[in-house]
Short mmCIF file of C-alpha atoms and ligand atoms in Angstrom, two decimals:
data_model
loop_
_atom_site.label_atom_id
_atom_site.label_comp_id
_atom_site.label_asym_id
_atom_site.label_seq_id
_atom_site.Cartn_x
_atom_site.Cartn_y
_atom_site.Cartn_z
CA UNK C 1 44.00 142.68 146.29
CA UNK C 2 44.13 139.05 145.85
CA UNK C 3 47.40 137.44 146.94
CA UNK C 4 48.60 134.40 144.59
CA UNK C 5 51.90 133.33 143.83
CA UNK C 6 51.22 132.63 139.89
CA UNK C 7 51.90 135.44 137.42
CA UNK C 8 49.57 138.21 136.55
CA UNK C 9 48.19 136.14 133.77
CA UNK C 10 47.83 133.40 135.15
CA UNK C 11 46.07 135.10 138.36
CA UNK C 12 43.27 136.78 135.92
CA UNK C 13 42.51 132.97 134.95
CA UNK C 14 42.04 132.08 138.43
CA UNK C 15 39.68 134.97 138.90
CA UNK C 16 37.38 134.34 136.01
CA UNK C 17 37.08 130.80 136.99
CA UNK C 18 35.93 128.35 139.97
CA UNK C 19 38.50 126.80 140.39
CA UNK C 20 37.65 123.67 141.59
CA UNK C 21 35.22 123.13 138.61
CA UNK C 22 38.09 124.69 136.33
CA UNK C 23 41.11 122.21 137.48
CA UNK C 24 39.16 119.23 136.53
CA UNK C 25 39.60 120.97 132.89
CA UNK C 26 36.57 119.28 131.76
CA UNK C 27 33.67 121.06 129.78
CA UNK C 28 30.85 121.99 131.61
CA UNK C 29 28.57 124.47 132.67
CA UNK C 30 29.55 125.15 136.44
CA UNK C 31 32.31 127.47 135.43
CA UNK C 32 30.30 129.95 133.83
CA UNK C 33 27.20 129.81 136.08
CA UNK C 34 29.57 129.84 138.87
CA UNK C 35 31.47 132.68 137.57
CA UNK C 36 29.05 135.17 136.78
CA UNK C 37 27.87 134.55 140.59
CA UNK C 38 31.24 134.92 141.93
CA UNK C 39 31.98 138.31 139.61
CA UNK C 40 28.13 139.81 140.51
CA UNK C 41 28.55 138.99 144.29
CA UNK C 42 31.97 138.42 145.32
CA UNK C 43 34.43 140.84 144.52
CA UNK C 44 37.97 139.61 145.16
CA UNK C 45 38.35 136.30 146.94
CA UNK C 46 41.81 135.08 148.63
CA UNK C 47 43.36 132.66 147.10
CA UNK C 48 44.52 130.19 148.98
CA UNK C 49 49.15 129.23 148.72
CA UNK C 50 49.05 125.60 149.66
CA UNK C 51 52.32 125.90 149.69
CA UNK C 52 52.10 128.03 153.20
CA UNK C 53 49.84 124.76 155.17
CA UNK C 54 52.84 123.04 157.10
CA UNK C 55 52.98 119.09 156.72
CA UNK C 56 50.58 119.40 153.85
CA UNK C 57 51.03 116.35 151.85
CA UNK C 58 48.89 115.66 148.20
CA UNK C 59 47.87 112.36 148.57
CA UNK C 60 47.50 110.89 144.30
CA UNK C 61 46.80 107.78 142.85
CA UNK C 62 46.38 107.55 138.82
CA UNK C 63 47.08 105.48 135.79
CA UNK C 64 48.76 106.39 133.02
CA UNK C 65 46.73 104.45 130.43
CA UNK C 66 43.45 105.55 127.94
CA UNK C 67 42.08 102.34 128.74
CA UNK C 68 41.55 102.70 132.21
CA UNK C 69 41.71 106.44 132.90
CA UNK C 70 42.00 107.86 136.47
CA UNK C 71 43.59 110.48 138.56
CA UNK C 72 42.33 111.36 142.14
CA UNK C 73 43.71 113.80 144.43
CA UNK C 74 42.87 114.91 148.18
CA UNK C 75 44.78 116.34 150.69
CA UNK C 76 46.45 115.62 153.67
CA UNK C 77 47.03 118.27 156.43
CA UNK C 78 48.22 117.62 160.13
CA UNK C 79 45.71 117.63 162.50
CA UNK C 80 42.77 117.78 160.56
CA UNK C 81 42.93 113.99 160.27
CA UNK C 82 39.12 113.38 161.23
CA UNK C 83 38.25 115.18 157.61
CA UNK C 84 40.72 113.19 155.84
CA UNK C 85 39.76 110.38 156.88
CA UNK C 86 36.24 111.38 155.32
CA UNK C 87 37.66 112.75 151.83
CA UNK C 88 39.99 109.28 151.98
CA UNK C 89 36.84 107.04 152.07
CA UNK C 90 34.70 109.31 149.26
CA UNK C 91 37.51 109.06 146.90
CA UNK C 92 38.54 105.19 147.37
CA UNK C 93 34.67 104.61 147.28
CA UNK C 94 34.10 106.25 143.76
CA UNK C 95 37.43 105.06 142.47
CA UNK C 96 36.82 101.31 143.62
CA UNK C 97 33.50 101.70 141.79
CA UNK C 98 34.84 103.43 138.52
CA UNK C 99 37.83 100.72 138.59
CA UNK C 100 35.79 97.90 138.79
CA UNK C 101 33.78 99.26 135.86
CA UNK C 102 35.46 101.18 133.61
CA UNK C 103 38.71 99.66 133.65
CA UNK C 104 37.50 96.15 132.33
CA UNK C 105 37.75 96.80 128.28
CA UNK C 106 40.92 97.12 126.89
CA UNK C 107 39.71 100.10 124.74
CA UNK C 108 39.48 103.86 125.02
CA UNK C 109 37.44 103.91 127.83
CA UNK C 110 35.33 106.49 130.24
CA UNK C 111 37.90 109.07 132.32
CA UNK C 112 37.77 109.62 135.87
CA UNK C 113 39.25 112.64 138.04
CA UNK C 114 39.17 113.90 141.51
CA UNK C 115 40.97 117.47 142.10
CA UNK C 116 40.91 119.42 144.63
CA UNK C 117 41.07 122.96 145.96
CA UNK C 118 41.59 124.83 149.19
CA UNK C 119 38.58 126.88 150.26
CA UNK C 120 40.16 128.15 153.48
CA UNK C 121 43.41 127.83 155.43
CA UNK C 122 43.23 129.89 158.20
CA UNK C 123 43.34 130.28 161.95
CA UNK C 124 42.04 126.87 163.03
CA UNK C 125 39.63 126.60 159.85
CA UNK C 126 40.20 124.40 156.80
CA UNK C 127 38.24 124.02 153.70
CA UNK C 128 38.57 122.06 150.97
CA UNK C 129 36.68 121.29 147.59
CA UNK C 130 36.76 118.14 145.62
CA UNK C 131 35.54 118.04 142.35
CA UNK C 132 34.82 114.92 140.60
CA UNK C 133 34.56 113.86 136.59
CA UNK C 134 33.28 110.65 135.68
CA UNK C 135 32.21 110.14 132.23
CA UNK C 136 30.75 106.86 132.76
CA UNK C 137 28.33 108.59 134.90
CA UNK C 138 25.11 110.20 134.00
CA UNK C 139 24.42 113.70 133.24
CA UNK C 140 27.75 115.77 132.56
CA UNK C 141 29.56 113.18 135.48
CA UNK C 142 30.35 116.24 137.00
CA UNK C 143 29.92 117.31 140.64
CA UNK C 144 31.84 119.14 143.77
CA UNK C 145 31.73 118.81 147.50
CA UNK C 146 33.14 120.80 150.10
CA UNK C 147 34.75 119.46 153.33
CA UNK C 148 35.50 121.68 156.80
CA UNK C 149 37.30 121.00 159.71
CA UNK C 150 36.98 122.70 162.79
CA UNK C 151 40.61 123.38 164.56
CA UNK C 152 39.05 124.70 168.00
CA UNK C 153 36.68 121.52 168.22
CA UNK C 154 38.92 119.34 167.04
CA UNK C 155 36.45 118.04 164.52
CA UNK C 156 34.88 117.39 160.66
CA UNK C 157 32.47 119.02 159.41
CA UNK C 158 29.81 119.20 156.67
CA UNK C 159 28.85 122.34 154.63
CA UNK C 160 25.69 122.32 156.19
CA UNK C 161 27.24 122.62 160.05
CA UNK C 162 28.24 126.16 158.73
CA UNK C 163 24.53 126.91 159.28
CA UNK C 164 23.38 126.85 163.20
CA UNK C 165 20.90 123.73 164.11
CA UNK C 166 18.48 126.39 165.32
CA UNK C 167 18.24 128.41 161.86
CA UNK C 168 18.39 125.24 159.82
CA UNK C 169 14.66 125.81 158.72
CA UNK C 170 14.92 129.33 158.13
CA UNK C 171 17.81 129.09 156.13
CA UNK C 172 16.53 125.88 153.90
CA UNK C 173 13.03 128.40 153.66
CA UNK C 174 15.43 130.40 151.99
CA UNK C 175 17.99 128.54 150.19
CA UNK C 176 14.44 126.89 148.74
CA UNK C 177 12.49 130.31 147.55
CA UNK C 178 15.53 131.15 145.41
CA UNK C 179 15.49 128.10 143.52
CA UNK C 180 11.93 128.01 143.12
CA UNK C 181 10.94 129.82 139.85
CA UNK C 182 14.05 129.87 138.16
CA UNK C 183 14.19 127.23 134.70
CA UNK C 184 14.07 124.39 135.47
CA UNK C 185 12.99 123.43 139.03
CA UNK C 186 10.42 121.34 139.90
CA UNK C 187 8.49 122.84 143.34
CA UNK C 188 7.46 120.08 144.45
CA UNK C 189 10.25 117.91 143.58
CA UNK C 190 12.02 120.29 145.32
CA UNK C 191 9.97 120.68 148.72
CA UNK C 192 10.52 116.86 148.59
CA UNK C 193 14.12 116.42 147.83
CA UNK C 194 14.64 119.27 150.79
CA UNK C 195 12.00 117.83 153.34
CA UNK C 196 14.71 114.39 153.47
CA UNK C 197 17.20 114.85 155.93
CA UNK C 198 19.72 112.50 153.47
CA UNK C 199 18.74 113.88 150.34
CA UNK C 200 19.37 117.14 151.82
CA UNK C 201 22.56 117.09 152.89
CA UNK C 202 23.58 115.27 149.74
CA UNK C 203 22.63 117.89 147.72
CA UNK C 204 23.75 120.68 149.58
CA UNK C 205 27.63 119.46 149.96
CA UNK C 206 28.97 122.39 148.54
CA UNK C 207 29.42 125.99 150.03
CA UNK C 208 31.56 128.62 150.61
CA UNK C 209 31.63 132.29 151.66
CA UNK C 210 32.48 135.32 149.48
CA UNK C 211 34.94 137.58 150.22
CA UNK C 212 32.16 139.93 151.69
CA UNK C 213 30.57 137.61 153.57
CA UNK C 214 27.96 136.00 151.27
CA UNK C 215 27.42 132.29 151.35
CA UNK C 216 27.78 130.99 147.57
CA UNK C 217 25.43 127.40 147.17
CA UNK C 218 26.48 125.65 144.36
CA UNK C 219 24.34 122.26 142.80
CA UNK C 220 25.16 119.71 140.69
CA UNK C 221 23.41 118.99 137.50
CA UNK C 222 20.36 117.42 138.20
CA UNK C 223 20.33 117.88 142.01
CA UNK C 224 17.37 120.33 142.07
CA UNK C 225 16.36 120.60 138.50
CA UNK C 226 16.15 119.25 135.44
CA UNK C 227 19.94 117.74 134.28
CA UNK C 228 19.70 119.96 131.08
CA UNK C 229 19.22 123.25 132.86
CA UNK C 230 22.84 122.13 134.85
CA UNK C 231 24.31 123.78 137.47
CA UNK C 232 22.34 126.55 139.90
CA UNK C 233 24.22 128.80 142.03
CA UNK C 234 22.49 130.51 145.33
CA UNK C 235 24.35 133.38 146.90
CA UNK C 236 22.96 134.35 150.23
CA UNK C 237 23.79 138.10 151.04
CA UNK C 238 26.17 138.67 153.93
CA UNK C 239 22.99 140.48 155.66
CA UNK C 240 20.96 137.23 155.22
CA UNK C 241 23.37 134.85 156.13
CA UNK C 242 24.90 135.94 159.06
CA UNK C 243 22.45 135.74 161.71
CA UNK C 244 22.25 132.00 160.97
CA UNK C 245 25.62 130.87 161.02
CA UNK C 246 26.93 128.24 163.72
CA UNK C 247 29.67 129.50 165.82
CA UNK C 248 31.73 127.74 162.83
CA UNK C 249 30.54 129.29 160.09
CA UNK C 250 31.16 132.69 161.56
CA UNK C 251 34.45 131.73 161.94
CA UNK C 252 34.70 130.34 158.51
CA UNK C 253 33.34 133.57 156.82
CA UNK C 254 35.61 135.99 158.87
CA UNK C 255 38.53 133.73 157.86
CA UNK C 256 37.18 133.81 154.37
CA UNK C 257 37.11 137.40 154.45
CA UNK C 258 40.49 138.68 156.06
CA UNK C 259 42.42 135.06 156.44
CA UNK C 260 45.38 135.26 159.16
CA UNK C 261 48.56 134.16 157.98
CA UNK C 262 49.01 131.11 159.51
CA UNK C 263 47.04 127.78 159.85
CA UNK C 264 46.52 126.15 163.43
CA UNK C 265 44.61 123.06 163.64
CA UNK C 266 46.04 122.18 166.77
CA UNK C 267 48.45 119.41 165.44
CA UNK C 268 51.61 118.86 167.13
CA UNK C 269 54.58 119.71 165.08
CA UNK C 270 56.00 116.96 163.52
CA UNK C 271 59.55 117.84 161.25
CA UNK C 272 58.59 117.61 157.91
CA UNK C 273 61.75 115.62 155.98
CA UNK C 274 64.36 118.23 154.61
CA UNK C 275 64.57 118.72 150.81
CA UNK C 276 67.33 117.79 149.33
CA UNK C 277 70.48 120.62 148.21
CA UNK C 278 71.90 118.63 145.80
CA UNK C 279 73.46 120.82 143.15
CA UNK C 280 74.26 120.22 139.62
CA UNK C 281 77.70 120.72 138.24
CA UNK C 282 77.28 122.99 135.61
CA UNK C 283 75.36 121.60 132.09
CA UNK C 284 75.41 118.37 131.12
CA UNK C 285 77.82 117.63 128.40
CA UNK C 286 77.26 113.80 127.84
CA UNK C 287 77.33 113.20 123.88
CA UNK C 288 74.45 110.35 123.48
CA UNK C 289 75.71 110.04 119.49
CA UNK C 290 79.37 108.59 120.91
CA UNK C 291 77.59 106.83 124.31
CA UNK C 292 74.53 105.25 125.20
CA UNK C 293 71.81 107.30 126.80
CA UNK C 294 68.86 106.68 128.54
CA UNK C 295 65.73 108.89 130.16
CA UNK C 296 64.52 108.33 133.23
CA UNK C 297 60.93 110.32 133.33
CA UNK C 298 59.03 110.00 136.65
CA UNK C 299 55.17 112.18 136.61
CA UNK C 300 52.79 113.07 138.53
CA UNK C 301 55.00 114.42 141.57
CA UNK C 302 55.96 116.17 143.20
CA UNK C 303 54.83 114.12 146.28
CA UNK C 304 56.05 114.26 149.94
CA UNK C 305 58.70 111.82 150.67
CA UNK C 306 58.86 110.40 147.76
CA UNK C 307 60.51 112.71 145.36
CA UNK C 308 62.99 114.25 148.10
CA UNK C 309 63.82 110.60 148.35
CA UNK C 310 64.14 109.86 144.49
CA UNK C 311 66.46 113.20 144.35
CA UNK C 312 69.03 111.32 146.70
CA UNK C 313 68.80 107.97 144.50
CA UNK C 314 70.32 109.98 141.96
CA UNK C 315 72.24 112.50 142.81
CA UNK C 316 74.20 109.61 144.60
CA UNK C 317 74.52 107.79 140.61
CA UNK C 318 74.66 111.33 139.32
CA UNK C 319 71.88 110.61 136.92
CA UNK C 320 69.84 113.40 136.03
CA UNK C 321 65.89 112.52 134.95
CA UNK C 322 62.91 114.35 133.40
CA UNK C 323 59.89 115.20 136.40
CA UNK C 324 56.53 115.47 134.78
CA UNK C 325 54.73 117.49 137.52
CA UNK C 326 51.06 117.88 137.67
CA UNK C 327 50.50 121.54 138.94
CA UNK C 328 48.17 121.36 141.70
CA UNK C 329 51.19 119.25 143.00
CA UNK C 330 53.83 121.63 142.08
CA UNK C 331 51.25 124.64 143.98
CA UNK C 332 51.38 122.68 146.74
CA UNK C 333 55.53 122.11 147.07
CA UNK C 334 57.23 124.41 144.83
CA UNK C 335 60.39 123.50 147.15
CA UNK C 336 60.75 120.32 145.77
CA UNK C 337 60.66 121.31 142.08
CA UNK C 338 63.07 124.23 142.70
CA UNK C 339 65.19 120.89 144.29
CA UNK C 340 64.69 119.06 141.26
CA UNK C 341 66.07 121.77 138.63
CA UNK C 342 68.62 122.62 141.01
CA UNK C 343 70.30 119.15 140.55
CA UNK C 344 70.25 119.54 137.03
CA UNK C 345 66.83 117.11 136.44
CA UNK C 346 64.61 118.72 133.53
CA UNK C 347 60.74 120.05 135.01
CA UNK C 348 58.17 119.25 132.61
CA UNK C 349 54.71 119.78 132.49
CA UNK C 350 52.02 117.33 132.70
CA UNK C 351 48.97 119.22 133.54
CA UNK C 352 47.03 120.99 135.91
CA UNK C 353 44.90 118.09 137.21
CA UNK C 354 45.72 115.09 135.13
CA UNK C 355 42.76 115.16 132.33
CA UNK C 356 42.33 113.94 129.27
CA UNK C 357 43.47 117.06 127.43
CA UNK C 358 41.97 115.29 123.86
CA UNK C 359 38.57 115.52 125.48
CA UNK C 360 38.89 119.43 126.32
CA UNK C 361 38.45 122.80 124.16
CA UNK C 362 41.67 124.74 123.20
CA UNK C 363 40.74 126.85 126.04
CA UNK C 364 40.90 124.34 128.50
CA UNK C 365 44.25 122.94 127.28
CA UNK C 366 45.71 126.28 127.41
CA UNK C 367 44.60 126.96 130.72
CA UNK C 368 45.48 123.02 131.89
CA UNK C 369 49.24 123.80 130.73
CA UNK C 370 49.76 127.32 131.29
CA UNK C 371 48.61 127.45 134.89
CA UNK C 372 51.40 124.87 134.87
CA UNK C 373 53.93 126.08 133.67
CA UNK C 374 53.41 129.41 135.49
CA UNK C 375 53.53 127.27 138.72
CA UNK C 376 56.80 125.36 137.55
CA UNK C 377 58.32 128.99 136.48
CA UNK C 378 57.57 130.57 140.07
CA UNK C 379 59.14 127.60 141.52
CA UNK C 380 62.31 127.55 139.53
CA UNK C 381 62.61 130.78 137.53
CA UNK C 382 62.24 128.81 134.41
CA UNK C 383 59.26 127.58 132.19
CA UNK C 384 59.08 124.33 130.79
CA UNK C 385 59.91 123.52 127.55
CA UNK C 386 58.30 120.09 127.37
CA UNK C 387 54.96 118.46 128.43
CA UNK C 388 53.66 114.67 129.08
CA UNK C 389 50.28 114.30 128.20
CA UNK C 390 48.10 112.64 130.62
CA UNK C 391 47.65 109.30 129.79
CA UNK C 392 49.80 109.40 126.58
CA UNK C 393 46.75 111.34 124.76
CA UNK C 394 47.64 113.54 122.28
CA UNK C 395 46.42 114.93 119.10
CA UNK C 396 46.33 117.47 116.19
CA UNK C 397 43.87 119.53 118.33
CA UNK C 398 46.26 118.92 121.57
CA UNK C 399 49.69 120.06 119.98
CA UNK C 400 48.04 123.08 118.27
CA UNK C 401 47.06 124.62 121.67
CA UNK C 402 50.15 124.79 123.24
CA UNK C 403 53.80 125.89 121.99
CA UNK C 404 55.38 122.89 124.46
CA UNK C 405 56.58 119.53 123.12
CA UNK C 406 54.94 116.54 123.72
CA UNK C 407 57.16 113.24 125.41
CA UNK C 408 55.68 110.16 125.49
CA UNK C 409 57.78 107.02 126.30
CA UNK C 410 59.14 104.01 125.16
CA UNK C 411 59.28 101.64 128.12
CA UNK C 412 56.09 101.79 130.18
CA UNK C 413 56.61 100.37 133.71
CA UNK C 414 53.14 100.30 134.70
CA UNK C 415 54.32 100.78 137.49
CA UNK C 416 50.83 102.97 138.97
CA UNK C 417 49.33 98.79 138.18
CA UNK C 418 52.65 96.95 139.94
CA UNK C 419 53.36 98.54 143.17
CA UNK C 420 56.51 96.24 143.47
CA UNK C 421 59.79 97.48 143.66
CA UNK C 422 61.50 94.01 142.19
CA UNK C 423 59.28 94.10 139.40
CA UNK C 424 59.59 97.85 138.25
CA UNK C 425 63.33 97.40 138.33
CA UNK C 426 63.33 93.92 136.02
CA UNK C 427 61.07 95.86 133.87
CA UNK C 428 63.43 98.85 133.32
CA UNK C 429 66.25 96.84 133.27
CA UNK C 430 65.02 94.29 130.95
CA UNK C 431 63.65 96.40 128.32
CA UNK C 432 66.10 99.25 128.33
CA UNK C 433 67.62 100.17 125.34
CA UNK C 434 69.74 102.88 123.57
CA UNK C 435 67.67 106.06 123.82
CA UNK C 436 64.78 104.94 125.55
CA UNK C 437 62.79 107.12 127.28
CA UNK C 438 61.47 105.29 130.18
CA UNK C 439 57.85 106.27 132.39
CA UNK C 440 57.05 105.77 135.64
CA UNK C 441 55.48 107.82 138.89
CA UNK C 442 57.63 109.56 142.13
CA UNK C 443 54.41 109.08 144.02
CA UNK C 444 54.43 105.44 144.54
CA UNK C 445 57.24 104.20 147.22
CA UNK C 446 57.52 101.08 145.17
CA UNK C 447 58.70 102.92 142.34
CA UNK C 448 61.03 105.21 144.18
CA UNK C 449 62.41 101.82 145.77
CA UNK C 450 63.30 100.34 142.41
CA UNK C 451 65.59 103.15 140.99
CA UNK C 452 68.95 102.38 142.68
CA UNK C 453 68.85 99.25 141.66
CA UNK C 454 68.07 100.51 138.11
CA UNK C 455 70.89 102.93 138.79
CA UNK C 456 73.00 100.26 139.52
CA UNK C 457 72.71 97.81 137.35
CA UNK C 458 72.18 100.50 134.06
CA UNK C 459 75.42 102.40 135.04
CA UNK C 460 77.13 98.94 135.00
CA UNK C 461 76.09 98.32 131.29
CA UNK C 462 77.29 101.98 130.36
CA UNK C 463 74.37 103.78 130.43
CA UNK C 464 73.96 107.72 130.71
CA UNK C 465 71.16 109.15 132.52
CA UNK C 466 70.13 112.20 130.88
CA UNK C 467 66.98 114.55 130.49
CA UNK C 468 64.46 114.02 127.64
CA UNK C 469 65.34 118.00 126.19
CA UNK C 470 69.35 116.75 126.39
CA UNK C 471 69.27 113.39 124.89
CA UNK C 472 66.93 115.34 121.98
CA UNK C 473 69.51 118.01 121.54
CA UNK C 474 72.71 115.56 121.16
CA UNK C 475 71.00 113.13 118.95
NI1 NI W 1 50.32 110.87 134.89
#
């Protein structure tokens, strides 16, 4: 039985997909290809409750405009610091390099998205996929890496140090015979791309066990064939693998298998800060048709301090706001969203992963807001009404996929661009008007910083702070 906190639903769309290729909610061929291996081979597979990894914190960055379209993702987790420091360099690498790029024209321009996905949690093993889109890139733009750490050495490692030094040849012999043959592949390309010690371990970055032992290869498009013949999948049999494992792998495939409840990695416990109790007062019954409203929306979050420290901003003005959460966020600190509705702020939904949802099929959409809103209902017992869409995008196709309403905004910080407290707050402040529904982001400290001064000076002109679904109800 697979454990996962989502709803039965939800859970069989988690089992008929990777994940990691799923969450980026992009089109492509890894799902399937991926999927068929994983049904064939795997049986059921443990899904990973992020919400269980102590200290865990989602570190984001993203914009919020078309014309210079990002969202990355990677996680944080005490005492595996040595492999975050690895996923923190890969991410600011390709991002610095897609900024400087594609953010240039003031047009609709290319998209770019990192998510990520936990592997393993286990004992003193952690395992992580990232999966990055870039449509300015070649090919599909697509492609996924896995990252270990190693609790009992204290150390980072590759997907290839789950194979021993000793049976590296024997298991590339291998890894190699199955690809040769199929559509596609090129031999000698092939013996060529696997005879260079950096080519090799570029292309095989991602791997993971089944949940009966079988070690599941998976290649970008193009990595050892031809781009139009996409992903490949290799799944080594239990029986094959096994003998070749390091010492690490073993434990990574018996953790895989029958995971332990807790995580260890050896890091000394640090208090994590509290989440805040604040507790609404019964409904809101501010009238915005006799006094002036406003709607404070802040996306993206949850995040770890930030929105625990936005909560006590207003709950101190007793200003309620909207929270557009992006799932894998909300996954990852349900806590902090059951805070958020408890004080009386409205939970929206913006997302799985932070896509483009124009540039998706209706299936993708669906599953992009429903695994959502399932993870926003297990956290608070109630499903969103309302969604933001990712970078304001939204169309005919978008609305008729889903039965939530869209919010978009009428003053736009920019405050992902401005990461200055001073200027956040003039913006608000200057540009708020009756009714306005205001963006910006609870993961950037800056922005956090600004509200009680917003608070402040707002409340002083006679504002109400109320949620988007309230001030649409009492206008
Ligand atoms: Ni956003």
């Amino acid at each position: 039985m697979r454990t996962h906190s989502l709803v039965p639903s939800v859970l069989l769309i988690g089992a008929l997909s990777l994940t990691a290729a799923c969450s980026s909610g992009v089109p492509d061929v890894r799902s399937s290809a991926a999927e068929s291996a994983s049904a064939a081979t795997a049986g059921s597979v443990h899904v990973v409750d992020p919400s269980k990894i102590k200290g865990l914190r989602i570190v984001s960055d993203s914009s919020e405009q078309q014309s210079c379209a990002f969202a990355t993702s990677y996680p944080e987790v005490p005492g595996a610091e040595a492999m975050t420091a690895v996923m923190k360099k890969d991410v600011e690498r390709r991002l610095a390099t897609f900024r400087s790029a594609g953010c240039a024209s003031g047009a609709e321009g290319p998209e770019f998205n990192i998510s990520l996905h936990f592997l393993v949690a286990s004992g003193d093993v952690l395992g992580v996929r990232l999966t990055t889109q870039d449509t300015s890139a070649a090919g599909s733009g697509l492609s996924s890496a896995t990252y270990w750490y190693d609790g009992k050495a204290g150390a980072y490692r590759t997907a290839l140090g789950l194979i021993a030094d000793a049976s590296r040849d024997a298991f590339l012999t291998e890894v190699e015979s199955r690809l040769k043959g199929r559509d596609g592949v090129d031999g000698t390309a092939l013996d060529s791309t696997f005879a260079d010690q950096a080519e090799r371990a570029a292309v095989l970055d991602d791997m993971e066990f089944t949940a009966n032992g079988g070690l599941r290869l998976t290649f970008d498009r193009g990595d050892v064939g031809v781009p139009a013949a996409g992903v490949y999948v290799v799944v080594l049999p239990s029986a094959t693998v096994t003998p070749w494992l390091s010492a690490f792998g073993a434990r990574v495939q018996r953790q895989t298998g029958t995971p332990s409840s807790t995580l260890d990695l050896g890091a000394t416990h640090t208090p994590e800060p509290a989440v805040p109790t604040h507790t609404a007062s019964g409904d809101d019954d501010t009238d915005c048709a006799q006094v002036k409203c406003i709607a404070l929306t802040f996306d993206d979050g949850p995040a770890v301090p930030e929105t625990g420290t936005l909560l006590t901003h207003l709950a101190q003005y007793k200003a309620r706001a909207t929270f557009f959460t992006v799932g894998q966020n909300v996954a990852a600190h349900p806590d902090l969203v059951r805070a958020e509705a408890r004080a009386g702020h409205e939970v929206g939904n913006h997302s799985w992963s932070h896509p483009d949802l124009t540039k998706l099929t209706s299936e993708q959409i669906a599953y992009q807001l429903n695994r959502t809103s399932a993870a926003i209902k297990a956290a608070t017992g109630k499903e969103p009404t309302v969604f933001r869409p990712p970078y304001g995008a939204v169309d005919a196709h978008v609305k008729a996929a889903t039965t939530l309403s869209p919010v978009l905004w009428d003053v736009d910080t920019e405050d992902w661009k401005y990461r200055d407290a001073t200027k956040v707050a003039r913006t608000v402040i200057g540009k708020a008007e009756r009714n306005d529904v205001v963006l910006m982001h609870d993961i950037h400290p800056t922005s956090v910083a600004a509200v009680p001064e917003i608070l402040r000076v707002l409340t002083a002109q006679g504002f109400h702070f109320v949620t988007v679904s309230h001030l649409r109800s009492t206008l």
